[in-house]
Amino acid sequence: MTQAADQQVVDQTLAWVSHFIVGHNICPFAKRELDSNTIRVEVVRSKKVDVALEELVAGVEWLNEHPEAETTLLVFPTLFKSFDHYLDYVELAEQLLVELGYEGIYQLATFHPDYCFADAEPEAAANYSNRSPYAMVHLLREASVERAIAFYGDTAAIPEP
């Protein structure tokens, strides 16, 4: 794929963050990061799960090397068309973070066009908080999330996977 195609995915992703996530206050922390341009969007075009896991590790390493950056969105425009396949990847990704010693340092937020919470009907309104234009995982610094929660206060309205 071309750089133009990847840039289109980045632009669509950031527009979704701006108009949906920030615009509807889905995540009260997102506006600050969007305004300060500290959201990194990485497009992963591979169709192989092992490459997607390697990109997750690369994303963590990049955040380790760039403490000024708060977050990375790994966007998979061609992989994980199936939500179940995507959930399998998320489980592997979370296990990998633990195995690499990143538990408590980084956490994942999950988004997919067909997102469905475990006990929800597919068309339940709550699912739309985690529905995105593409399958993606959001790598977050756990310390930053904890600081934001301390500042924001009651986070009961923030959807949890």
GROMACS .gro file of C-alpha atoms in nm:
model
  161
    1MET     CA    1   0.000   0.000   0.000
    2THR     CA    2   0.104   0.354  -0.056
    3GLN     CA    3   0.188   0.620   0.194
    4ALA     CA    4  -0.121   0.806   0.074
    5ALA     CA    5  -0.342   0.510   0.167
    6ASP     CA    6  -0.180   0.487   0.511
    7GLN     CA    7  -0.223   0.863   0.557
    8GLN     CA    8  -0.591   0.825   0.474
    9VAL     CA    9  -0.624   0.562   0.750
   10VAL     CA   10  -0.442   0.794   0.994
   11ASP     CA   11  -0.665   1.087   0.896
   12GLN     CA   12  -0.983   0.880   0.932
   13THR     CA   13  -0.868   0.748   1.269
   14LEU     CA   14  -0.786   1.093   1.406
   15ALA     CA   15  -1.116   1.229   1.271
   16TRP     CA   16  -1.296   0.948   1.455
   17VAL     CA   17  -1.106   1.033   1.775
   18SER     CA   18  -1.191   1.402   1.733
   19HIS     CA   19  -1.553   1.379   1.625
   20PHE     CA   20  -1.668   1.069   1.810
   21ILE     CA   21  -1.443   0.998   2.109
   22VAL     CA   22  -1.381   1.363   2.202
   23GLY     CA   23  -1.700   1.506   2.049
   24HIS     CA   24  -1.922   1.273   2.250
   25ASN     CA   25  -1.693   1.272   2.556
   26ILE     CA   26  -1.652   0.893   2.533
   27CYS     CA   27  -1.310   0.934   2.694
   28PRO     CA   28  -1.256   1.254   2.893
   29PHE     CA   29  -0.878   1.215   2.862
   30ALA     CA   30  -0.861   1.208   2.482
   31LYS     CA   31  -0.912   1.580   2.414
   32ARG     CA   32  -0.593   1.685   2.590
   33GLU     CA   33  -0.385   1.431   2.398
   34LEU     CA   34  -0.547   1.521   2.068
   35ASP     CA   35  -0.497   1.894   2.128
   36SER     CA   36  -0.133   1.845   2.230
   37ASN     CA   37  -0.067   1.610   1.937
   38THR     CA   38   0.060   1.328   2.159
   39ILE     CA   39  -0.141   1.051   1.993
   40ARG     CA   40   0.072   0.838   1.764
   41VAL     CA   41  -0.115   0.642   1.497
   42GLU     CA   42   0.066   0.348   1.340
   43VAL     CA   43  -0.094   0.169   1.045
   44VAL     CA   44  -0.021  -0.205   1.035
   45ARG     CA   45  -0.095  -0.352   0.692
   46SER     CA   46   0.020  -0.707   0.757
   47LYS     CA   47  -0.232  -0.987   0.737
   48LYS     CA   48  -0.041  -1.202   0.988
   49VAL     CA   49  -0.110  -1.212   1.361
   50ASP     CA   50   0.257  -1.268   1.449
   51VAL     CA   51   0.349  -0.947   1.266
   52ALA     CA   52   0.069  -0.764   1.449
   53LEU     CA   53   0.218  -0.885   1.779
   54GLU     CA   54   0.564  -0.770   1.668
   55GLU     CA   55   0.414  -0.428   1.591
   56LEU     CA   56   0.264  -0.419   1.940
   57VAL     CA   57   0.610  -0.478   2.088
   58ALA     CA   58   0.754  -0.212   1.856
   59GLY     CA   59   0.483   0.027   1.976
   60VAL     CA   60   0.575  -0.036   2.339
   61GLU     CA   61   0.944   0.008   2.264
   62TRP     CA   62   0.869   0.333   2.080
   63LEU     CA   63   0.678   0.464   2.382
   64ASN     CA   64   0.968   0.361   2.606
   65GLU     CA   65   1.203   0.567   2.388
   66HIS     CA   66   0.966   0.866   2.364
   67PRO     CA   67   0.843   0.956   2.713
   68GLU     CA   68   0.689   1.278   2.578
   69ALA     CA   69   0.436   1.071   2.382
   70GLU     CA   70   0.142   0.943   2.582
   71THR     CA   71  -0.022   0.690   2.359
   72THR     CA   72  -0.013   0.486   2.040
   73LEU     CA   73  -0.300   0.359   1.830
   74LEU     CA   74  -0.210   0.051   1.627
   75VAL     CA   75  -0.459   0.042   1.340
   76PHE     CA   76  -0.521  -0.275   1.140
   77PRO     CA   77  -0.715  -0.180   0.825
   78THR     CA   78  -0.678  -0.521   0.658
   79LEU     CA   79  -0.641  -0.765   0.948
   80PHE     CA   80  -0.906  -0.868   1.200
   81LYS     CA   81  -1.219  -0.827   0.989
   82SER     CA   82  -1.373  -1.082   1.226
   83PHE     CA   83  -1.437  -0.952   1.577
   84ASP     CA   84  -1.371  -1.298   1.723
   85HIS     CA   85  -1.034  -1.315   1.544
   86TYR     CA   86  -0.957  -0.969   1.681
   87LEU     CA   87  -1.041  -1.080   2.037
   88ASP     CA   88  -0.799  -1.371   1.997
   89TYR     CA   89  -0.528  -1.119   1.905
   90VAL     CA   90  -0.613  -0.898   2.203
   91GLU     CA   91  -0.579  -1.196   2.437
   92LEU     CA   92  -0.237  -1.280   2.288
   93ALA     CA   93  -0.133  -0.914   2.305
   94GLU     CA   94  -0.225  -0.885   2.673
   95GLN     CA   95  -0.039  -1.209   2.752
   96LEU     CA   96   0.264  -1.077   2.563
   97LEU     CA   97   0.266  -0.752   2.762
   98VAL     CA   98   0.267  -0.956   3.084
   99GLU     CA   99   0.542  -1.189   2.959
  100LEU     CA  100   0.759  -0.891   2.863
  101GLY     CA  101   0.719  -0.734   3.208
  102TYR     CA  102   0.491  -0.448   3.100
  103GLU     CA  103   0.198  -0.533   3.327
  104GLY     CA  104   0.120  -0.219   3.526
  105ILE     CA  105   0.322  -0.006   3.284
  106TYR     CA  106   0.107  -0.025   2.971
  107GLN     CA  107  -0.252  -0.122   2.914
  108LEU     CA  108  -0.463  -0.184   2.607
  109ALA     CA  109  -0.793  -0.029   2.511
  110THR     CA  110  -0.973  -0.212   2.233
  111PHE     CA  111  -1.175  -0.088   1.937
  112HIS     CA  112  -1.329  -0.267   1.639
  113PRO     CA  113  -1.603  -0.190   1.383
  114ASP     CA  114  -1.811  -0.480   1.521
  115TYR     CA  115  -1.723  -0.435   1.889
  116CYS     CA  116  -1.960  -0.616   2.123
  117PHE     CA  117  -1.924  -0.632   2.501
  118ALA     CA  118  -1.934  -0.985   2.643
  119ASP     CA  119  -2.287  -0.977   2.784
  120ALA     CA  120  -2.439  -0.738   2.530
  121GLU     CA  121  -2.657  -0.790   2.226
  122PRO     CA  122  -2.469  -0.695   1.905
  123GLU     CA  123  -2.680  -0.382   1.848
  124ALA     CA  124  -2.677  -0.263   2.210
  125ALA     CA  125  -2.600   0.107   2.235
  126ALA     CA  126  -2.310   0.047   2.477
  127ASN     CA  127  -2.112  -0.134   2.207
  128TYR     CA  128  -2.082   0.183   2.000
  129SER     CA  129  -1.842   0.339   2.251
  130ASN     CA  130  -1.578   0.091   2.131
  131ARG     CA  131  -1.672   0.076   1.764
  132SER     CA  132  -1.418   0.234   1.535
  133PRO     CA  133  -1.358   0.267   1.162
  134TYR     CA  134  -1.088  -0.004   1.178
  135ALA     CA  135  -0.974  -0.272   1.419
  136MET     CA  136  -0.723  -0.110   1.654
  137VAL     CA  137  -0.556  -0.137   1.990
  138HIS     CA  138  -0.475   0.165   2.197
  139LEU     CA  139  -0.151   0.141   2.395
  140LEU     CA  140  -0.171   0.361   2.703
  141ARG     CA  141   0.077   0.441   2.977
  142GLU     CA  142  -0.088   0.311   3.292
  143ALA     CA  143   0.064   0.584   3.511
  144SER     CA  144  -0.087   0.848   3.283
  145VAL     CA  145  -0.426   0.680   3.301
  146GLU     CA  146  -0.405   0.674   3.681
  147ARG     CA  147  -0.313   1.046   3.690
  148ALA     CA  148  -0.602   1.128   3.458
  149ILE     CA  149  -0.844   0.927   3.672
  150ALA     CA  150  -0.724   1.106   3.985
  151PHE     CA  151  -0.782   1.440   3.810
  152TYR     CA  152  -1.113   1.347   3.647
  153GLY     CA  153  -1.266   1.174   3.946
  154ASP     CA  154  -1.569   0.953   3.883
  155THR     CA  155  -1.488   0.736   3.583
  156ALA     CA  156  -1.791   0.509   3.612
  157ALA     CA  157  -1.929   0.649   3.285
  158ILE     CA  158  -1.620   0.544   3.088
  159PRO     CA  159  -1.692   0.216   2.907
  160GLU     CA  160  -1.486  -0.089   3.003
  161PRO     CA  161  -1.425  -0.385   2.774
   0.00000   0.00000   0.00000
